[in-house]
N, CA, C and O atoms as a MOPAC input file, in Angstrom:
PM7 MOZYME 1SCF
protein

 N      3.24000 1   -22.07000 1     6.77700 1
 C      2.78800 1   -21.67800 1     5.46100 1
 C      2.75800 1   -20.14900 1     5.37400 1
 O      2.37400 1   -19.47200 1     6.32800 1
 N      3.15700 1   -19.62900 1     4.24700 1
 C      3.19900 1   -18.18000 1     4.02200 1
 C      1.77600 1   -17.61900 1     3.92200 1
 O      0.92400 1   -18.18800 1     3.24000 1
 N      1.53200 1   -16.50700 1     4.60300 1
 C      0.20300 1   -15.89500 1     4.57900 1
 C     -0.00100 1   -14.97300 1     3.39300 1
 O     -1.11000 1   -14.49200 1     3.16000 1
 N      1.06900 1   -14.72200 1     2.63800 1
 C      0.97400 1   -13.83000 1     1.48200 1
 C      1.35200 1   -14.56600 1     0.19600 1
 O      2.18500 1   -15.47300 1     0.19600 1
 N      0.72100 1   -14.15100 1    -0.88800 1
 C      1.19100 1   -14.49200 1    -2.22100 1
 C      2.09600 1   -13.34400 1    -2.61600 1
 O      1.69000 1   -12.18500 1    -2.53400 1
 N      3.31600 1   -13.64000 1    -3.04300 1
 C      4.27500 1   -12.59600 1    -3.38900 1
 C      4.25700 1   -12.36800 1    -4.89100 1
 O      4.41100 1   -13.30600 1    -5.67300 1
 N      4.06900 1   -11.10800 1    -5.29000 1
 C      3.95300 1   -10.72700 1    -6.69800 1
 C      5.11600 1    -9.81700 1    -7.09000 1
 O      5.38100 1    -8.80100 1    -6.44600 1
 N      5.79400 1   -10.20700 1    -8.15200 1
 C      6.89700 1    -9.41300 1    -8.67800 1
 C      6.35600 1    -8.10600 1    -9.23200 1
 O      5.36900 1    -8.09000 1    -9.96700 1
 N      7.00800 1    -7.01900 1    -8.87400 1
 C      6.62100 1    -5.70100 1    -9.36000 1
 C      7.70000 1    -5.23800 1   -10.32600 1
 O      8.87100 1    -5.14000 1    -9.95800 1
 N      7.31100 1    -4.95700 1   -11.54700 1
 C      8.28700 1    -4.48500 1   -12.53100 1
 C      7.99600 1    -3.03200 1   -12.88700 1
 O      6.92200 1    -2.50800 1   -12.59200 1
 N      8.95300 1    -2.40400 1   -13.51400 1
 C      8.82400 1    -1.00800 1   -13.94400 1
 C      8.52700 1    -0.04800 1   -12.80100 1
 O      7.73500 1     0.88100 1   -12.95600 1
 N      9.15900 1    -0.26900 1   -11.65600 1
 C      8.98400 1     0.62600 1   -10.51600 1
 C     10.02100 1     1.73200 1   -10.61300 1
 O     11.22500 1     1.47700 1   -10.64800 1
 N      9.53400 1     2.95500 1   -10.65700 1
 C     10.40900 1     4.11800 1   -10.72300 1
 C      9.83900 1     5.20500 1    -9.82000 1
 O      9.21000 1     6.15500 1   -10.28600 1
 N     10.06900 1     5.04700 1    -8.53100 1
 C      9.53500 1     5.99600 1    -7.56600 1
 C     10.68700 1     6.84000 1    -7.03000 1
 O     11.61000 1     6.32100 1    -6.40300 1
 N     10.62500 1     8.13100 1    -7.28100 1
 C     11.64100 1     9.05300 1    -6.77100 1
 C     11.35700 1     9.34400 1    -5.29700 1
 O     10.23600 1     9.14200 1    -4.82900 1
 N     12.34700 1     9.80700 1    -4.58200 1
 C     12.17700 1    10.18500 1    -3.17900 1
 C     11.01800 1    11.16900 1    -3.03900 1
 O     10.96900 1    12.19000 1    -3.72600 1
 N     10.09000 1    10.85100 1    -2.14500 1
 C      8.91600 1    11.69300 1    -1.92900 1
 C      7.81400 1    11.48200 1    -2.96100 1
 O      6.77200 1    12.13600 1    -2.91100 1
 N      8.05000 1    10.56600 1    -3.89600 1
 C      7.08100 1    10.32800 1    -4.96800 1
 C      6.19900 1     9.12600 1    -4.71700 1
 O      6.37800 1     8.37600 1    -3.75700 1
 N      5.22800 1     8.96700 1    -5.62300 1
 C      4.27500 1     7.86800 1    -5.54500 1
 C      4.03800 1     7.29800 1    -6.93100 1
 O      4.15200 1     8.00200 1    -7.93400 1
 N      3.70600 1     6.01500 1    -6.97400 1
 C      3.37400 1     5.35700 1    -8.22900 1
 C      2.18900 1     4.43000 1    -7.99500 1
 O      2.18100 1     3.65000 1    -7.04300 1
 N      1.19600 1     4.51700 1    -8.86200 1
 C      0.01700 1     3.66000 1    -8.79300 1
 C      0.31800 1     2.37800 1    -9.55200 1
 O      0.81800 1     2.41900 1   -10.67700 1
 N      0.01200 1     1.23000 1    -8.93400 1
 C      0.23800 1    -0.07800 1    -9.53100 1
 C     -1.01500 1    -0.92600 1    -9.41900 1
 O     -1.82400 1    -0.73300 1    -8.51100 1
 N     -1.17300 1    -1.85400 1   -10.33000 1
 C     -2.24300 1    -2.84100 1   -10.20000 1
 C     -1.56200 1    -4.18900 1    -9.99600 1
 O     -0.81000 1    -4.65700 1   -10.85200 1
 N     -1.83700 1    -4.80500 1    -8.85000 1
 C     -1.22100 1    -6.06600 1    -8.47800 1
 C     -2.31700 1    -7.02000 1    -7.99700 1
 O     -3.03900 1    -6.71500 1    -7.04700 1
 N     -2.43600 1    -8.15900 1    -8.64900 1
 C     -3.41500 1    -9.18500 1    -8.25600 1
 C     -4.82100 1    -8.60400 1    -8.10700 1
 O     -5.54700 1    -8.95400 1    -7.17700 1
 N     -5.19500 1    -7.72500 1    -9.01700 1
 C     -6.52600 1    -7.13800 1    -9.00500 1
 C     -6.71500 1    -5.99700 1    -8.01800 1
 O     -7.81100 1    -5.44600 1    -7.91600 1
 N     -5.67700 1    -5.63800 1    -7.30000 1
 C     -5.75600 1    -4.53200 1    -6.34300 1
 C     -4.98100 1    -3.33700 1    -6.87400 1
 O     -3.92100 1    -3.49200 1    -7.48000 1
 N     -5.51700 1    -2.14400 1    -6.64100 1
 C     -4.80700 1    -0.92400 1    -7.01700 1
 C     -4.04800 1    -0.45900 1    -5.78200 1
 O     -4.63400 1    -0.18900 1    -4.73400 1
 N     -2.72800 1    -0.37200 1    -5.93400 1
 C     -1.83400 1    -0.08900 1    -4.81900 1
 C     -1.03600 1     1.16800 1    -5.12200 1
 O     -0.66900 1     1.42800 1    -6.26800 1
 N     -0.77700 1     1.93400 1    -4.08800 1
 C      0.06700 1     3.11900 1    -4.20000 1
 C      1.41600 1     2.78900 1    -3.56900 1
 O      1.50000 1     2.48700 1    -2.37800 1
 N      2.46500 1     2.85000 1    -4.37800 1
 C      3.82200 1     2.62900 1    -3.90100 1
 C      4.42500 1     3.99200 1    -3.60100 1
 O      4.42400 1     4.87400 1    -4.46000 1
 N      4.93800 1     4.17100 1    -2.39400 1
 C      5.42500 1     5.46100 1    -1.91600 1
 C      6.88100 1     5.33100 1    -1.47900 1
 O      7.25600 1     4.34700 1    -0.84100 1
 N      7.69700 1     6.32100 1    -1.82100 1
 C      9.06900 1     6.35300 1    -1.33100 1
 C      9.21800 1     7.57600 1    -0.43300 1
 O      9.11600 1     8.71500 1    -0.88900 1
 N      9.46200 1     7.32200 1     0.85100 1
 C      9.58000 1     8.38400 1     1.85100 1
 C     10.80600 1     8.09800 1     2.71300 1
 O     10.93900 1     7.00300 1     3.25800 1
 N     11.69600 1     9.07000 1     2.83800 1
 C     12.92300 1     8.93400 1     3.62900 1
 C     13.73800 1     7.71000 1     3.21600 1
 O     14.30500 1     7.02100 1     4.06400 1
 N     13.79300 1     7.44200 1     1.90700 1
 C     14.57900 1     6.33600 1     1.36700 1
 C     13.95000 1     4.96400 1     1.52500 1
 O     14.56000 1     3.96300 1     1.14700 1
 N     12.75800 1     4.89500 1     2.06700 1
 C     12.07600 1     3.62200 1     2.31400 1
 C     10.83600 1     3.51900 1     1.43200 1
 O     10.13300 1     4.50600 1     1.21400 1
 N     10.57400 1     2.30500 1     0.92400 1
 C      9.37500 1     2.07400 1     0.11200 1
 C      8.24000 1     1.54300 1     0.97800 1
 O      8.46200 1     0.74400 1     1.88800 1
 N      7.02500 1     1.99500 1     0.68700 1
 C      5.81100 1     1.54300 1     1.36200 1
 C      4.77500 1     1.22000 1     0.28700 1
 O      4.74600 1     1.85500 1    -0.76700 1
 N      3.93100 1     0.23600 1     0.55900 1
 C      2.83200 1    -0.09900 1    -0.34100 1
 C      1.53100 1    -0.01900 1     0.45600 1
 O      1.37000 1    -0.68800 1     1.47600 1
 N      0.60400 1     0.81400 1    -0.03000 1
 C     -0.68300 1     1.01000 1     0.64900 1
 C     -1.80300 1     0.98900 1    -0.38300 1
 O     -1.56200 1     1.13500 1    -1.58100 1
 N     -3.02700 1     0.80500 1     0.09400 1
 C     -4.18100 1     0.89000 1    -0.79300 1
 C     -4.24900 1     2.27500 1    -1.41300 1
 O     -3.85500 1     3.25900 1    -0.78700 1
 N     -4.74200 1     2.35500 1    -2.62800 1
 C     -4.72200 1     3.62100 1    -3.36000 1
 C     -5.98500 1     4.46000 1    -3.20500 1
 O     -5.99800 1     5.60900 1    -3.64500 1
 N     -7.03100 1     3.94300 1    -2.60700 1
 C     -8.28700 1     4.69300 1    -2.46700 1
 C     -8.48300 1     5.18400 1    -1.05200 1
 O     -8.35500 1     4.42100 1    -0.09400 1
 N     -8.79400 1     6.45900 1    -0.92600 1
 C     -9.11700 1     7.02500 1     0.37800 1
 C    -10.47400 1     6.47500 1     0.81500 1
 O    -11.43800 1     6.55600 1     0.05400 1
 N    -10.57100 1     5.91500 1     2.02800 1
 C    -11.84600 1     5.35800 1     2.47900 1
 C    -12.90400 1     6.42000 1     2.77500 1
 O    -14.08800 1     6.10000 1     2.88200 1
 N    -12.49300 1     7.66200 1     2.90600 1
 C    -13.43600 1     8.74200 1     3.21400 1
 C    -14.28300 1     9.09600 1     2.00900 1
 O    -15.51000 1     9.14500 1     2.10200 1
 N    -13.63100 1     9.34500 1     0.86600 1
 C    -14.38900 1     9.77800 1    -0.31000 1
 C    -13.95600 1     9.07900 1    -1.60100 1
 O    -14.39800 1     9.45300 1    -2.68700 1
 N    -13.08900 1     8.06300 1    -1.48300 1
 C    -12.68600 1     7.29800 1    -2.66000 1
 C    -11.65900 1     7.96300 1    -3.55300 1
 O    -11.45900 1     7.52700 1    -4.68600 1
 N    -11.00600 1     9.00200 1    -3.07500 1
 C    -10.02800 1     9.72900 1    -3.89200 1
 C     -8.80200 1     8.86700 1    -4.17600 1
 O     -8.49900 1     7.93300 1    -3.43400 1
 N     -8.11300 1     9.19000 1    -5.24800 1
 C     -6.88900 1     8.52600 1    -5.67400 1
 C     -5.72900 1     9.05900 1    -4.83600 1
 O     -5.29100 1    10.19400 1    -5.02900 1
 N     -5.23000 1     8.24400 1    -3.90600 1
 C     -4.16900 1     8.70300 1    -3.00800 1
 C     -2.86000 1     8.97000 1    -3.73300 1
 O     -2.04800 1     9.75900 1    -3.25000 1
 N     -2.62900 1     8.33700 1    -4.87700 1
 C     -1.40600 1     8.58400 1    -5.64300 1
 C     -1.36400 1    10.01500 1    -6.18800 1
 O     -0.31700 1    10.46600 1    -6.65300 1
 N     -2.48200 1    10.72700 1    -6.13500 1
 C     -2.52500 1    12.12800 1    -6.54600 1
 C     -2.25800 1    13.07200 1    -5.37200 1
 O     -2.20900 1    14.29000 1    -5.54100 1
 N     -2.08600 1    12.49400 1    -4.18400 1
 C     -1.82800 1    13.29300 1    -2.98200 1
 C     -0.34500 1    13.52400 1    -2.77300 1
 O      0.41600 1    13.61000 1    -3.73700 1
 N      0.06700 1    13.62600 1    -1.52900 1
 C      1.46900 1    13.85600 1    -1.18900 1
 C      1.75700 1    13.20400 1     0.16600 1
 O      0.84900 1    12.71100 1     0.83500 1
 N      3.01400 1    13.21000 1     0.55400 1
 C      3.43300 1    12.63800 1     1.83400 1
 C      4.09600 1    13.69900 1     2.69200 1
 O      4.76400 1    14.60900 1     2.20000 1
 N      3.88800 1    13.54800 1     3.99400 1
 C      4.57900 1    14.37800 1     4.97300 1
 C      4.66400 1    13.59000 1     6.26800 1
 O      3.67500 1    13.01300 1     6.71900 1
 N      5.85000 1    13.56800 1     6.86400 1
 C      6.09000 1    12.88300 1     8.14300 1
 C      5.62000 1    11.43000 1     8.11800 1
 O      4.95600 1    10.97700 1     9.05000 1
 N      5.95900 1    10.70000 1     7.06000 1
 C      5.59600 1     9.28100 1     6.87300 1
 C      4.09100 1     9.04300 1     6.89100 1
 O      3.61400 1     8.00600 1     7.35000 1
 N      3.35800 1    10.02600 1     6.38200 1
 C      1.91200 1     9.87900 1     6.21800 1
 C      1.54400 1    10.30200 1     4.79900 1
 O      2.08000 1    11.27200 1     4.26200 1
 N      0.61300 1     9.55000 1     4.20500 1
 C      0.10500 1     9.91700 1     2.89100 1
 C     -1.13100 1    10.78500 1     3.10900 1
 O     -1.95700 1    10.49600 1     3.97400 1
 N     -1.24800 1    11.84200 1     2.32400 1
 C     -2.32700 1    12.81500 1     2.50000 1
 C     -3.25500 1    12.75400 1     1.28200 1
 O     -2.80600 1    12.85400 1     0.14000 1
 N     -4.54500 1    12.59000 1     1.54300 1
 C     -5.55400 1    12.55100 1     0.48400 1
 C     -5.64800 1    13.92800 1    -0.17200 1
 O     -5.71400 1    14.94400 1     0.52000 1
 N     -5.65300 1    13.96200 1    -1.51200 1
 C     -5.69300 1    15.24300 1    -2.19800 1
 C     -7.05200 1    15.95100 1    -2.13500 1
 O     -7.14100 1    17.13400 1    -2.46500 1
 N     -8.10400 1    15.24800 1    -1.72000 1
 C     -9.44300 1    15.84400 1    -1.72200 1
 C     -9.79100 1    16.49700 1    -0.38500 1
 O    -10.05100 1    17.70000 1    -0.34100 1
 N     -9.80200 1    15.74000 1     0.68800 1
 C    -10.21300 1    16.27300 1     1.98100 1
 C     -9.10500 1    16.29100 1     3.02300 1
 O     -9.36200 1    16.55300 1     4.19700 1
 N     -7.86800 1    16.01200 1     2.60100 1
 C     -6.68600 1    16.10900 1     3.45900 1
 C     -6.64600 1    15.07800 1     4.58800 1
 O     -5.96200 1    15.28700 1     5.59000 1
 N     -7.37800 1    13.96100 1     4.43400 1
 C     -7.23700 1    12.89700 1     5.42000 1
 C     -5.83200 1    12.33300 1     5.30500 1
 O     -5.29000 1    12.20400 1     4.20700 1
 N     -5.24300 1    11.99400 1     6.45800 1
 C     -3.85100 1    11.51500 1     6.49700 1
 C     -3.81500 1    10.08800 1     7.04500 1
 O     -4.55600 1     9.73800 1     7.96200 1
 N     -2.92000 1     9.26300 1     6.44900 1
 C     -2.80400 1     7.86400 1     6.83300 1
 C     -1.34100 1     7.49700 1     7.02200 1
 O     -0.49100 1     7.83300 1     6.19800 1
 N     -1.05800 1     6.79600 1     8.12900 1
 C      0.29100 1     6.34000 1     8.43200 1
 C      0.72500 1     5.31000 1     7.38800 1
 O     -0.01200 1     4.36400 1     7.11100 1
 N      1.90600 1     5.48500 1     6.81100 1
 C      2.38800 1     4.59400 1     5.76500 1
 C      2.73400 1     3.20200 1     6.29400 1
 O      2.73200 1     2.23600 1     5.53100 1
 N      3.02600 1     3.09000 1     7.56700 1
 C      3.40000 1     1.79900 1     8.14400 1
 C      2.19300 1     0.98900 1     8.59600 1
 O      2.11300 1    -0.21300 1     8.34200 1
 N      1.25800 1     1.64900 1     9.26300 1
 C      0.10500 1     0.93800 1     9.84100 1
 C     -1.17500 1     1.09900 1     9.03600 1
 O     -2.08100 1     0.27200 1     9.14700 1
 N     -1.26400 1     2.15100 1     8.22600 1
 C     -2.49000 1     2.44100 1     7.48300 1
 C     -3.52200 1     3.21500 1     8.27900 1
 O     -4.55500 1     3.60800 1     7.73800 1
 N     -3.25500 1     3.44000 1     9.56700 1
 C     -4.22500 1     4.14100 1    10.42000 1
 C     -4.37200 1     5.60100 1    10.02600 1
 O     -3.40200 1     6.28400 1     9.69800 1
 N     -5.61800 1     6.05400 1    10.07000 1
 C     -5.89000 1     7.46100 1     9.83700 1
 C     -5.54400 1     8.26400 1    11.07600 1
 O     -5.41400 1     7.70800 1    12.16600 1
 N     -5.39600 1     9.57200 1    10.91200 1
 C     -5.12900 1    10.45700 1    12.04100 1
 C     -6.25800 1    10.36700 1    13.06800 1
 O     -7.37100 1     9.94400 1    12.75200 1
 N     -5.95300 1    10.77000 1    14.28900 1
 C     -6.94800 1    10.76900 1    15.36600 1
 C     -8.19000 1    11.53300 1    14.93200 1
 O     -8.09900 1    12.62100 1    14.36300 1
 N     -9.34700 1    10.95200 1    15.20600 1
 C    -10.60600 1    11.58700 1    14.86300 1
 C    -11.14600 1    11.19600 1    13.49300 1
 O    -12.32000 1    11.43400 1    13.20800 1
 N    -10.32500 1    10.61000 1    12.65200 1
 C    -10.80500 1    10.20200 1    11.31800 1
 C    -11.61800 1     8.91500 1    11.39200 1
 O    -12.63000 1     8.77100 1    10.70700 1
 N    -11.16900 1     7.98400 1    12.22700 1
 C    -11.89300 1     6.71700 1    12.36600 1
 C    -11.82400 1     5.83400 1    11.13200 1
 O    -12.73800 1     5.04800 1    10.88400 1
 N    -10.74900 1     5.95400 1    10.35100 1
 C    -10.63900 1     5.11700 1     9.15900 1
 C     -9.19200 1     4.68200 1     8.95300 1
 O     -8.29900 1     5.09900 1     9.69100 1
 N     -8.96900 1     3.85300 1     7.95800 1
 C     -7.63300 1     3.33900 1     7.67600 1
 C     -7.56700 1     2.90400 1     6.21900 1
 O     -8.58900 1     2.78100 1     5.54300 1
 N     -6.34700 1     2.67300 1     5.75100 1
 C     -6.12100 1     2.10900 1     4.42400 1
 C     -5.30700 1     0.82700 1     4.60000 1
 O     -4.55500 1     0.69500 1     5.56500 1
 N     -5.45700 1    -0.11300 1     3.67000 1
 C     -4.66300 1    -1.33800 1     3.78200 1
 C     -3.18700 1    -1.06700 1     3.50100 1
 O     -2.84100 1    -0.18800 1     2.71200 1
 N     -2.33600 1    -1.82900 1     4.15300 1
 C     -0.90400 1    -1.78500 1     3.88700 1
 C     -0.47800 1    -3.15700 1     3.37900 1
 O     -1.10300 1    -4.16700 1     3.70100 1
 N      0.57700 1    -3.18700 1     2.59100 1
 C      1.06000 1    -4.43700 1     1.99900 1
 C      2.54900 1    -4.57700 1     2.26200 1
 O      3.29900 1    -3.60900 1     2.13600 1
 N      2.98500 1    -5.79100 1     2.63000 1
 C      4.41300 1    -5.99200 1     2.86800 1
 C      5.20600 1    -5.97700 1     1.55800 1
 O      4.69500 1    -6.34100 1     0.49900 1
 N      6.43800 1    -5.55700 1     1.65700 1
 C      7.35600 1    -5.53900 1     0.51600 1
 C      8.58800 1    -6.35600 1     0.87600 1
 O      8.98400 1    -6.42200 1     2.03900 1
 N      9.18300 1    -6.97000 1    -0.12600 1
 C     10.46600 1    -7.62200 1     0.08600 1
 C     11.27400 1    -7.53400 1    -1.19900 1
 O     10.72800 1    -7.45800 1    -2.29900 1
 N     12.58300 1    -7.54600 1    -1.02700 1
 C     13.50000 1    -7.53800 1    -2.16600 1
 C     14.22200 1    -8.87400 1    -2.15300 1
 O     14.78800 1    -9.28100 1    -1.13800 1
 N     14.19300 1    -9.54700 1    -3.29100 1
 C     14.86500 1   -10.82700 1    -3.43200 1
 C     15.63400 1   -10.81700 1    -4.73900 1
 O     15.04900 1   -10.62700 1    -5.80500 1
 N     16.93500 1   -11.01900 1    -4.66300 1
 C     17.81400 1   -11.00400 1    -5.85000 1
 C     17.67600 1    -9.68700 1    -6.61600 1
 O     17.72500 1    -9.67000 1    -7.84500 1
 N     17.50300 1    -8.58700 1    -5.88100 1
 C     17.40300 1    -7.27200 1    -6.49300 1
 C     16.05100 1    -6.95900 1    -7.11000 1
 O     15.89900 1    -5.92800 1    -7.76400 1
 N     15.06600 1    -7.83000 1    -6.91400 1
 C     13.72100 1    -7.61200 1    -7.46800 1
 C     12.74000 1    -7.34300 1    -6.33900 1
 O     12.83500 1    -7.92700 1    -5.26000 1
 N     11.78900 1    -6.44300 1    -6.60800 1
 C     10.80100 1    -6.03500 1    -5.60700 1
 C      9.54000 1    -6.88200 1    -5.72000 1
 O      9.02700 1    -7.11900 1    -6.81400 1
 N      9.05300 1    -7.33300 1    -4.56900 1
 C      7.82700 1    -8.12600 1    -4.49700 1
 C      6.86800 1    -7.47900 1    -3.50100 1
 O      7.28500 1    -6.94400 1    -2.47400 1
 N      5.56500 1    -7.53800 1    -3.82700 1
 C      4.51500 1    -7.06700 1    -2.92800 1
 C      3.72000 1    -8.28800 1    -2.47500 1
 O      3.35400 1    -9.13900 1    -3.28500 1
 N      3.45800 1    -8.36300 1    -1.16900 1
 C      2.68600 1    -9.47000 1    -0.61000 1
 C      1.21100 1    -9.12100 1    -0.54400 1
 O      0.82200 1    -8.10000 1     0.02400 1
 N      0.39500 1    -9.98500 1    -1.13500 1
 C     -1.05800 1    -9.84600 1    -1.06600 1
 C     -1.55900 1   -10.97300 1    -0.17200 1
 O     -1.31200 1   -12.14900 1    -0.44200 1
 N     -2.26300 1   -10.60500 1     0.89100 1
 C     -2.72800 1   -11.56000 1     1.88600 1
 C     -3.62100 1   -12.62600 1     1.24100 1
 O     -4.57000 1   -12.30300 1     0.52700 1
 N     -3.30500 1   -13.89400 1     1.50000 1
 C     -4.11600 1   -14.99700 1     0.99500 1
 C     -5.39600 1   -15.09400 1     1.81900 1
 O     -5.39100 1   -14.83100 1     3.02200 1
 N     -6.47500 1   -15.46800 1     1.17200 1
 C     -7.72200 1   -15.69500 1     1.90200 1
 C     -7.54300 1   -16.94400 1     2.78000 1
 O     -6.69500 1   -17.79000 1     2.49500 1
 N     -8.32300 1   -17.05200 1     3.81700 1
 C     -8.21700 1   -18.21500 1     4.70400 1
 C     -8.48200 1   -19.49800 1     3.93300 1
 O     -7.89900 1   -20.53800 1     4.23600 1
 N     -9.36300 1   -19.43000 1     2.93500 1
 C     -9.68700 1   -20.61600 1     2.12600 1
 C     -8.46000 1   -21.06900 1     1.31800 1
 O     -8.15800 1   -22.26000 1     1.24800 1
 N     -7.77000 1   -20.11000 1     0.71900 1
 C     -6.59500 1   -20.43400 1    -0.07900 1
 C     -5.47100 1   -20.96600 1     0.81300 1
 O     -4.72600 1   -21.85800 1     0.40600 1
 N     -5.34700 1   -20.42000 1     2.03100 1
 C     -4.31500 1   -20.91700 1     2.95300 1
 C     -4.62100 1   -22.32200 1     3.41900 1
 O     -3.70800 1   -23.10700 1     3.67500 1
 N     -5.91000 1   -22.65100 1     3.53200 1
 C     -6.32800 1   -23.97100 1     3.98400 1
 C     -6.01300 1   -25.03900 1     2.93800 1
 O     -5.59800 1   -26.15100 1     3.26600 1
 N     -6.22000 1   -24.67600 1     1.67600 1
 C     -5.99800 1   -25.64700 1     0.59600 1
 C     -4.88800 1   -25.18600 1    -0.23200 1
 O     -4.52500 1   -25.85000 1    -1.20300 1

């Protein structure tokens, strides 16, 4: 059984090095394009709640615009010493359309 519910994302227009804020299944997600690859991560910095889509990327890390906390786009882990992380979401392309996977709760997977 699939652990994610896959949600079609429309109107995605992310330029190289850019970010776009999306609302998917009640979650606010930041879609990032870095080195030709798309990443989907949580949009709120866990340190101070800042909007990460207002930040920037460098070396496959998203940087918070408020206190400069950095998070790996692949794993969501914060830099050493931060002790925090952001959620990451899987992406897939099917028939030329982009989908974001939102993890199903254990209850929903059971039934």
